[in-house]
């Protein structure tokens, strides 16, 4: 079905599918798509991990099988280069509404009038955002003028400048990024691990420290990893010195380094085992005089009236926020009570309070007293506690994609319920587990017009089902997406170079 052109001129012919049918053959009716997806997940992969590409058609774009190249990396580990489709998309110019390229019908009418006043033809497009497992479908409106071929971007830029002179903010958009109908192309790397043949183990890595970002390849090299991909999202909106801090749960070598965002998806790793679930964390402190309080977070900036725990992996001084701190040794004995803003020495932890929780520290964390710190991570699907053994790692997911062999995109629970994250195409790093325990890691390159378009969240779910995942999640993507094999980055990061990230999934020999 074509995207509705509500107002405009014949020169604008934007064709796309409705949101429930985002890319050609992948966009069959939802019931048929779900049935096909379930069949792909359950019917095409019975082994722990793939030894070849699926024989079924590629789930995105025009009908047909993907082309692929296989390379054995180590016993039980295979790398596939997967390509499909061709470039037919070009550029358009989008007028901005409150800084965004989509808005309400009223905002779109006003923006369209401004473009007309600048002497340009204009169209208002109704864009249907697909409904996902925890967030209903919605509609947005885009205001666009002109269509240019892939080699004509400079002409589109001239229109942006013309609109700017008329007081209209606008930008050039590549139509392949929209998340609507496209022929591609797609360029992706897929790593499969068969735990029955592979003799190593899976781990999470944070690099130098929690606070500092490091490239996936650097973390892989230091750990001696056979392969690695970037991990979960990290906080780019905090203090500049702390922007390696994971957004959501992080467990490395059995130590909780970042608390969970309740209900968000996570990848649990232990030995050669991997599984996907949703998790909750609970951390508390009990003083020698019996006062028990909740610890609100781990290794992040404290809000007002919060109690934070900083571990030796933090890697920076604690924030100097006029709070109070209790420095604890490995057994929980209070070594020092001090104003906020000190180091976290090796072998210590720091309990950091702001506002009323600073008062709690001054009252209940006296020097030489003991403070008992209790940490619990709960699997929300089973209700069971996850033992934090030295072999246990947990990486926080960005959005759940596949659950029990069916598409199950949890955009709202994972904090990404908007058009940009659900519908638009971006580079993606994906992790999945097959029915028999094999691990699938995929990086879909994107933001490279004419070369590779990336994937929307719904498309990412279709890809993981096609690859045989019974459970799957989205990790961090965009410029963070990186896959490293034997010390080399094997995909093409969209920034043109590898980006420092908060954590990584490491496959050790």
C-alpha positions as CSV (number, residue, x, y, z in Angstrom):
1,X,0.0,0.0,0.0
2,X,1.4,3.4,-0.9
3,X,2.1,6.0,1.8
4,X,-0.6,8.6,1.6
5,X,0.3,11.9,0.0
6,X,-2.2,14.2,1.7
7,X,-1.3,17.4,-0.1
8,X,1.1,18.3,-2.7
9,X,1.9,18.3,-6.4
10,X,2.3,15.5,-9.0
11,X,6.1,16.0,-9.0
12,X,6.2,14.4,-5.6
13,X,5.6,10.6,-5.9
14,X,6.8,9.1,-2.7
15,X,5.8,5.4,-2.6
16,X,6.2,3.2,0.5
17,X,4.3,0.6,2.3
18,X,2.3,1.0,5.4
19,X,4.1,0.3,8.7
20,X,2.8,-3.3,9.1
21,X,4.5,-4.1,5.8
22,X,7.9,-2.3,6.0
23,X,9.9,-3.9,3.3
24,X,8.6,-5.6,0.2
25,X,8.2,-9.3,0.9
26,X,8.8,-9.0,4.6
27,X,5.6,-6.9,4.7
28,X,3.0,-9.5,4.2
29,X,-0.1,-9.3,6.3
30,X,0.8,-9.5,10.0
31,X,-0.8,-12.9,10.5
32,X,1.0,-14.4,7.6
33,X,4.3,-12.8,8.5
34,X,4.1,-14.1,12.1
35,X,3.3,-17.6,10.8
36,X,6.2,-17.4,8.4
37,X,8.5,-16.0,11.1
38,X,7.6,-18.8,13.5
39,X,8.3,-21.4,10.8
40,X,11.7,-19.9,10.0
41,X,12.6,-19.9,13.7
42,X,11.5,-23.4,14.4
43,X,11.7,-25.2,11.0
44,X,15.0,-24.2,9.5
45,X,17.5,-24.5,12.4
46,X,17.6,-27.6,14.5
47,X,21.3,-27.6,15.3
48,X,22.9,-25.4,18.0
49,X,24.1,-22.9,15.4
50,X,24.0,-22.6,11.6
51,X,26.7,-24.1,9.4
52,X,25.2,-22.4,6.3
53,X,22.9,-19.5,5.4
54,X,19.1,-20.2,5.5
55,X,17.7,-21.7,2.3
56,X,14.6,-19.6,2.6
57,X,14.3,-16.2,0.9
58,X,15.9,-13.1,2.5
59,X,13.1,-11.6,4.6
60,X,13.6,-7.9,3.5
61,X,13.2,-6.2,0.2
62,X,12.6,-7.9,-3.1
63,X,12.1,-11.7,-3.2
64,X,15.2,-13.7,-3.5
65,X,18.0,-15.5,-1.7
66,X,20.8,-13.6,-0.1
67,X,24.4,-14.0,-1.4
68,X,26.8,-15.0,1.3
69,X,30.3,-16.0,2.0
70,X,31.3,-18.3,4.9
71,X,34.6,-18.3,6.8
72,X,35.4,-20.7,9.7
73,X,36.9,-18.7,12.5
74,X,37.6,-21.4,15.1
75,X,36.1,-24.8,16.0
76,X,32.4,-24.2,16.3
77,X,32.5,-20.5,15.2
78,X,31.6,-19.4,11.7
79,X,31.5,-15.9,10.1
80,X,29.1,-15.1,7.3
81,X,29.1,-12.1,5.0
82,X,25.5,-11.6,3.8
83,X,24.3,-9.3,1.0
84,X,21.0,-8.7,-0.6
85,X,19.2,-6.2,-2.8
86,X,20.1,-3.2,-4.9
87,X,20.0,0.6,-4.5
88,X,17.0,2.4,-6.0
89,X,16.5,5.1,-3.4
90,X,17.5,8.7,-3.7
91,X,17.2,11.9,-1.6
92,X,14.5,14.3,-0.6
93,X,14.4,17.4,1.5
94,X,12.4,17.4,4.8
95,X,11.1,20.5,6.5
96,X,11.7,20.4,10.3
97,X,8.9,20.8,12.9
98,X,10.2,21.7,16.3
99,X,13.6,20.2,15.3
100,X,12.1,16.9,14.1
101,X,11.3,15.8,10.6
102,X,7.9,14.5,11.6
103,X,5.0,16.0,13.6
104,X,1.3,16.4,14.0
105,X,-1.1,17.1,11.1
106,X,-1.3,20.7,12.3
107,X,2.4,21.1,12.5
108,X,2.8,19.6,9.0
109,X,0.2,22.0,7.5
110,X,2.1,25.0,8.9
111,X,5.5,23.7,7.7
112,X,4.1,23.0,4.3
113,X,2.7,26.5,4.0
114,X,6.2,27.9,4.8
115,X,7.8,25.8,2.1
116,X,5.2,27.0,-0.4
117,X,5.9,30.6,0.6
118,X,9.5,29.9,-0.3
119,X,8.3,29.1,-3.9
120,X,8.8,25.3,-3.8
121,X,6.4,22.4,-4.4
122,X,5.6,20.5,-1.3
123,X,3.9,17.3,-0.1
124,X,2.6,16.2,3.3
125,X,3.1,12.5,3.9
126,X,1.2,10.5,6.4
127,X,3.6,7.9,7.8
128,X,2.2,4.9,9.8
129,X,4.4,3.8,12.6
130,X,4.0,0.1,13.2
131,X,2.5,-1.3,16.3
132,X,4.8,-3.5,18.4
133,X,4.4,-5.9,21.3
134,X,4.1,-3.2,23.9
135,X,3.3,0.0,22.0
136,X,0.3,0.6,19.6
137,X,0.6,1.8,16.0
138,X,0.6,5.6,15.4
139,X,0.6,8.1,12.7
140,X,3.1,11.0,12.0
141,X,3.3,13.5,9.2
142,X,6.3,14.6,7.2
143,X,6.7,17.6,4.9
144,X,8.9,17.1,1.9
145,X,9.9,18.7,-1.3
146,X,11.7,17.2,-4.3
147,X,13.2,13.9,-5.2
148,X,16.8,13.5,-6.4
149,X,18.9,10.5,-7.5
150,X,21.7,9.1,-5.4
151,X,24.3,11.1,-7.2
152,X,22.4,14.4,-6.9
153,X,22.6,15.1,-3.2
154,X,24.3,18.4,-3.9
155,X,21.1,19.6,-5.6
156,X,19.1,18.7,-2.5
157,X,21.6,20.6,-0.4
158,X,20.9,23.7,-2.5
159,X,17.2,23.5,-1.7
160,X,18.0,23.2,2.1
161,X,20.0,26.5,1.8
162,X,17.2,28.1,-0.2
163,X,14.7,27.2,2.5
164,X,17.1,28.4,5.2
165,X,17.3,31.8,3.6
166,X,13.5,31.8,3.7
167,X,13.5,31.0,7.5
168,X,12.6,27.4,7.0
169,X,14.8,24.8,8.8
170,X,15.2,21.7,6.7
171,X,17.5,18.8,6.0
172,X,18.4,16.3,3.3
173,X,17.0,12.8,3.9
174,X,18.0,9.6,2.2
175,X,14.7,7.8,1.4
176,X,16.2,4.4,2.3
177,X,16.5,5.5,5.9
178,X,12.7,6.0,6.2
179,X,11.9,2.4,7.2
180,X,9.3,2.1,4.5
181,X,9.5,0.2,1.2
182,X,13.0,-0.2,-0.2
183,X,15.0,-2.6,-2.4
184,X,18.0,-2.3,-0.1
185,X,20.8,-3.1,-0.4
186,X,21.8,-4.8,2.9
187,X,25.3,-5.7,4.0
188,X,25.6,-7.6,7.2
189,X,28.0,-9.9,9.1
190,X,26.7,-12.9,11.1
191,X,28.7,-14.8,13.6
192,X,27.4,-18.2,14.8
193,X,28.7,-20.2,17.7
194,X,27.9,-23.9,18.3
195,X,28.5,-24.5,22.0
196,X,28.8,-28.3,21.3
197,X,31.9,-27.7,19.2
198,X,33.3,-24.5,20.6
199,X,35.6,-25.0,23.6
200,X,35.8,-21.4,24.9
201,X,33.5,-19.1,26.8
202,X,31.4,-15.9,26.6
203,X,32.2,-12.8,28.7
204,X,31.2,-9.1,29.0
205,X,34.1,-6.6,29.0
206,X,34.1,-2.9,30.0
207,X,37.6,-2.0,28.9
208,X,39.6,0.3,31.1
209,X,36.8,1.3,33.4
210,X,33.0,1.8,33.7
211,X,33.4,5.5,33.2
212,X,35.6,5.5,30.1
213,X,34.6,4.3,26.7
214,X,36.9,2.0,24.7
215,X,36.6,0.4,21.2
216,X,35.3,-3.1,20.8
217,X,38.5,-4.1,19.0
218,X,40.7,-2.7,21.9
219,X,38.6,-4.7,24.5
220,X,38.8,-7.8,22.3
221,X,42.6,-7.5,21.9
222,X,43.3,-7.0,25.6
223,X,41.1,-10.0,26.5
224,X,42.5,-12.2,23.8
225,X,39.1,-12.7,22.3
226,X,38.5,-14.7,19.1
227,X,35.6,-12.5,18.3
228,X,33.5,-9.7,19.8
229,X,30.7,-7.3,19.2
230,X,29.8,-4.0,20.9
231,X,27.5,-4.3,23.9
232,X,24.6,-2.3,25.3
233,X,23.7,1.4,25.2
234,X,25.8,3.8,27.3
235,X,25.0,7.2,28.7
236,X,26.0,10.1,26.4
237,X,24.0,12.6,28.5
238,X,26.0,12.5,31.7
239,X,29.3,14.2,32.7
240,X,31.8,14.0,29.9
241,X,34.2,12.0,32.1
242,X,31.6,9.3,32.8
243,X,30.2,8.6,29.3
244,X,31.1,4.9,29.3
245,X,28.5,4.3,31.9
246,X,26.1,1.5,30.7
247,X,22.4,2.4,30.4
248,X,20.9,-0.6,32.2
249,X,22.3,-3.7,33.7
250,X,25.9,-4.7,33.5
251,X,27.5,-7.7,35.2
252,X,31.2,-8.5,34.6
253,X,32.9,-11.4,36.2
254,X,29.9,-11.8,38.6
255,X,30.1,-8.2,39.8
256,X,27.2,-5.8,39.3
257,X,28.6,-2.7,37.7
258,X,25.3,-1.0,36.7
259,X,21.8,-1.5,37.9
260,X,19.0,-2.6,35.6
261,X,16.3,-0.5,34.2
262,X,13.3,-2.5,35.4
263,X,11.8,-4.8,32.8
264,X,14.4,-4.2,30.1
265,X,15.9,-7.1,28.2
266,X,19.3,-8.5,28.8
267,X,21.7,-11.2,27.6
268,X,22.9,-13.6,30.3
269,X,26.2,-15.3,29.6
270,X,27.9,-18.1,31.6
271,X,30.6,-20.3,30.2
272,X,29.3,-21.3,26.7
273,X,25.7,-20.7,27.7
274,X,23.7,-17.7,26.6
275,X,20.0,-16.8,27.2
276,X,17.8,-13.8,26.9
277,X,15.3,-12.5,29.5
278,X,14.2,-9.4,31.3
279,X,15.9,-8.6,34.7
280,X,15.5,-6.6,37.8
281,X,18.3,-5.6,40.3
282,X,18.0,-4.9,44.0
283,X,20.9,-3.5,46.0
284,X,20.7,-2.5,49.7
285,X,22.8,-1.5,52.6
286,X,22.4,-2.5,56.2
287,X,24.2,-0.7,58.9
288,X,25.7,-2.1,62.1
289,X,22.7,-0.6,64.0
290,X,20.2,-2.4,61.9
291,X,19.1,0.4,59.6
292,X,18.5,-1.0,56.1
293,X,18.2,1.3,53.0
294,X,17.8,0.8,49.3
295,X,20.8,1.7,47.1
296,X,19.4,3.4,44.1
297,X,22.1,2.9,41.6
298,X,25.6,1.6,40.8
299,X,28.5,3.6,39.2
300,X,26.5,6.5,37.9
301,X,25.7,10.1,38.9
302,X,23.3,10.4,41.8
303,X,20.1,12.4,41.7
304,X,18.8,14.3,44.7
305,X,18.2,12.2,47.8
306,X,19.8,9.0,46.3
307,X,22.2,6.5,47.6
308,X,24.8,5.2,45.1
309,X,27.4,2.5,45.2
310,X,30.7,3.0,43.4
311,X,33.0,0.0,42.8
312,X,36.7,-0.1,42.1
313,X,35.9,-0.6,38.4
314,X,34.3,2.9,38.2
315,X,37.7,4.5,37.1
316,X,37.0,8.1,38.1
317,X,36.6,10.2,41.3
318,X,33.1,10.1,42.6
319,X,31.0,13.2,41.8
320,X,31.7,16.2,44.1
321,X,28.1,17.0,44.6
322,X,28.0,18.2,48.3
323,X,27.0,14.7,49.4
324,X,28.7,12.3,51.9
325,X,30.5,9.1,51.3
326,X,31.5,6.0,53.3
327,X,34.6,4.1,52.0
328,X,34.2,0.4,52.6
329,X,36.8,-2.4,52.5
330,X,36.1,-5.7,50.8
331,X,34.4,-7.0,53.9
332,X,32.2,-4.0,54.3
333,X,34.0,-2.3,57.2
334,X,33.9,1.5,57.0
335,X,37.4,2.8,56.5
336,X,36.5,6.5,56.2
337,X,33.5,8.9,56.1
338,X,34.2,11.9,53.9
339,X,32.6,14.6,51.8
340,X,31.7,13.5,48.2
341,X,34.3,13.6,45.5
342,X,37.1,11.1,46.3
343,X,38.8,8.1,44.6
344,X,37.6,4.6,44.7
345,X,40.8,2.7,45.5
346,X,41.5,-0.9,44.6
347,X,39.8,-3.3,47.0
348,X,37.3,-0.7,48.2
349,X,33.7,0.4,47.5
350,X,32.2,3.8,48.2
351,X,28.7,4.4,49.4
352,X,27.7,7.9,48.2
353,X,24.6,9.8,49.4
354,X,23.0,13.0,48.4
355,X,20.4,15.1,50.3
356,X,18.7,13.0,52.9
357,X,20.8,10.0,52.0
358,X,23.9,12.0,52.8
359,X,22.4,12.5,56.3
360,X,21.9,8.7,56.5
361,X,25.6,8.1,55.9
362,X,26.6,10.6,58.5
363,X,24.2,8.9,61.0
364,X,24.7,5.2,60.2
365,X,28.1,4.7,58.6
366,X,30.5,5.4,61.4
367,X,34.2,4.6,61.0
368,X,35.1,1.0,61.9
369,X,31.4,0.0,61.7
370,X,30.3,-2.6,59.2
371,X,27.9,-2.0,56.4
372,X,26.4,-5.1,54.7
373,X,25.9,-4.6,50.9
374,X,23.4,-7.0,49.4
375,X,23.0,-7.5,45.7
376,X,20.3,-9.4,43.9
377,X,19.6,-9.9,40.2
378,X,16.2,-11.5,39.3
379,X,15.2,-13.2,36.1
380,X,11.7,-11.7,35.5
381,X,10.6,-14.6,33.3
382,X,11.3,-17.3,35.8
383,X,11.2,-15.3,39.0
384,X,14.4,-16.9,40.0
385,X,17.6,-15.2,41.3
386,X,20.5,-15.2,39.0
387,X,23.6,-16.4,40.9
388,X,26.4,-13.9,40.4
389,X,29.3,-16.3,40.1
390,X,32.7,-15.2,38.6
391,X,31.7,-16.9,35.3
392,X,28.5,-14.8,35.0
393,X,28.2,-11.8,32.7
394,X,25.1,-9.8,31.8
395,X,24.8,-7.3,29.0
396,X,21.8,-4.9,28.8
397,X,19.7,-5.0,25.7
398,X,18.2,-2.0,23.8
399,X,15.0,-3.6,22.6
400,X,13.6,-7.1,22.7
401,X,13.1,-8.5,19.2
402,X,12.1,-12.1,19.3
403,X,10.5,-14.2,22.1
404,X,9.8,-17.9,21.9
405,X,10.3,-17.9,18.1
406,X,8.0,-15.0,17.3
407,X,8.4,-11.4,16.6
408,X,8.1,-9.6,20.0
409,X,9.4,-6.0,19.8
410,X,9.4,-4.3,23.2
411,X,10.1,-0.7,22.3
412,X,8.3,0.9,25.2
413,X,9.7,-1.3,27.9
414,X,13.2,-0.7,26.5
415,X,12.7,3.1,26.3
416,X,12.6,3.4,22.5
417,X,8.9,4.0,21.7
418,X,9.3,6.5,18.9
419,X,9.3,6.7,15.1
420,X,13.1,7.1,14.9
421,X,13.8,3.9,16.9
422,X,11.0,1.7,15.8
423,X,10.6,2.6,12.1
424,X,13.7,4.3,10.8
425,X,16.7,2.2,9.6
426,X,20.0,2.4,11.4
427,X,23.0,0.1,11.8
428,X,22.1,-2.6,14.2
429,X,24.0,-5.1,16.5
430,X,21.8,-8.0,17.3
431,X,22.1,-11.0,19.6
432,X,20.1,-14.2,19.4
433,X,19.9,-17.7,20.9
434,X,18.6,-20.7,18.9
435,X,16.2,-23.3,20.3
436,X,19.1,-25.6,21.1
437,X,21.4,-22.9,22.7
438,X,23.5,-21.7,19.8
439,X,24.6,-18.0,19.8
440,X,23.9,-15.8,16.8
441,X,25.5,-12.3,16.6
442,X,24.7,-10.1,13.7
443,X,25.8,-6.6,12.7
444,X,23.7,-4.9,10.0
445,X,25.7,-2.0,8.5
446,X,23.7,1.1,7.6
447,X,23.7,4.9,7.0
448,X,25.7,4.3,3.7
449,X,23.4,5.4,0.9
450,X,23.7,3.1,-2.1
451,X,25.8,0.6,-0.1
452,X,23.7,-0.6,2.8
453,X,20.5,0.8,4.4
454,X,20.5,-0.8,7.9
455,X,17.3,-2.1,9.5
456,X,14.4,-0.9,11.5
457,X,13.5,-2.7,14.8
458,X,10.8,-4.8,13.1
459,X,13.2,-5.7,10.2
460,X,15.8,-6.6,12.8
461,X,13.3,-9.1,14.3
462,X,12.6,-10.5,10.9
463,X,16.4,-11.0,10.2
464,X,17.0,-12.8,13.5
465,X,14.0,-15.1,12.9
466,X,15.4,-15.8,9.4
467,X,18.7,-16.7,11.0
468,X,17.0,-19.2,13.4
469,X,16.8,-17.2,16.6
470,X,14.3,-18.4,19.2
471,X,15.1,-15.4,21.4
472,X,16.7,-12.2,20.2
473,X,17.5,-8.6,21.3
474,X,18.9,-5.4,19.9
475,X,22.2,-4.2,21.4
476,X,23.6,-0.7,20.9
477,X,23.6,0.3,17.2
478,X,24.3,3.3,15.0
479,X,28.0,4.3,15.0
480,X,28.6,1.9,17.9
481,X,27.9,-1.2,15.8
482,X,31.1,-3.2,15.4
483,X,32.1,-6.9,14.9
484,X,35.7,-7.9,15.6
485,X,37.1,-11.2,14.5
486,X,40.7,-12.2,15.2
487,X,41.6,-8.6,16.1
488,X,40.1,-6.9,13.0
489,X,36.8,-5.0,12.5
490,X,35.0,-7.0,9.9
491,X,32.0,-4.7,9.3
492,X,32.0,-1.1,8.2
493,X,31.1,1.3,11.1
494,X,28.9,4.1,10.0
495,X,31.1,6.8,11.5
496,X,33.9,5.8,9.1
497,X,36.0,4.6,12.1
498,X,35.3,2.5,15.2
499,X,33.6,4.3,18.0
500,X,34.5,3.9,21.7
501,X,31.6,2.1,23.6
502,X,30.6,1.2,27.1
503,X,30.9,-2.6,27.0
504,X,31.4,-5.5,24.7
505,X,30.5,-9.1,24.3
506,X,33.7,-11.1,24.1
507,X,34.1,-14.7,22.8
508,X,37.3,-16.1,24.5
509,X,39.1,-19.3,23.3
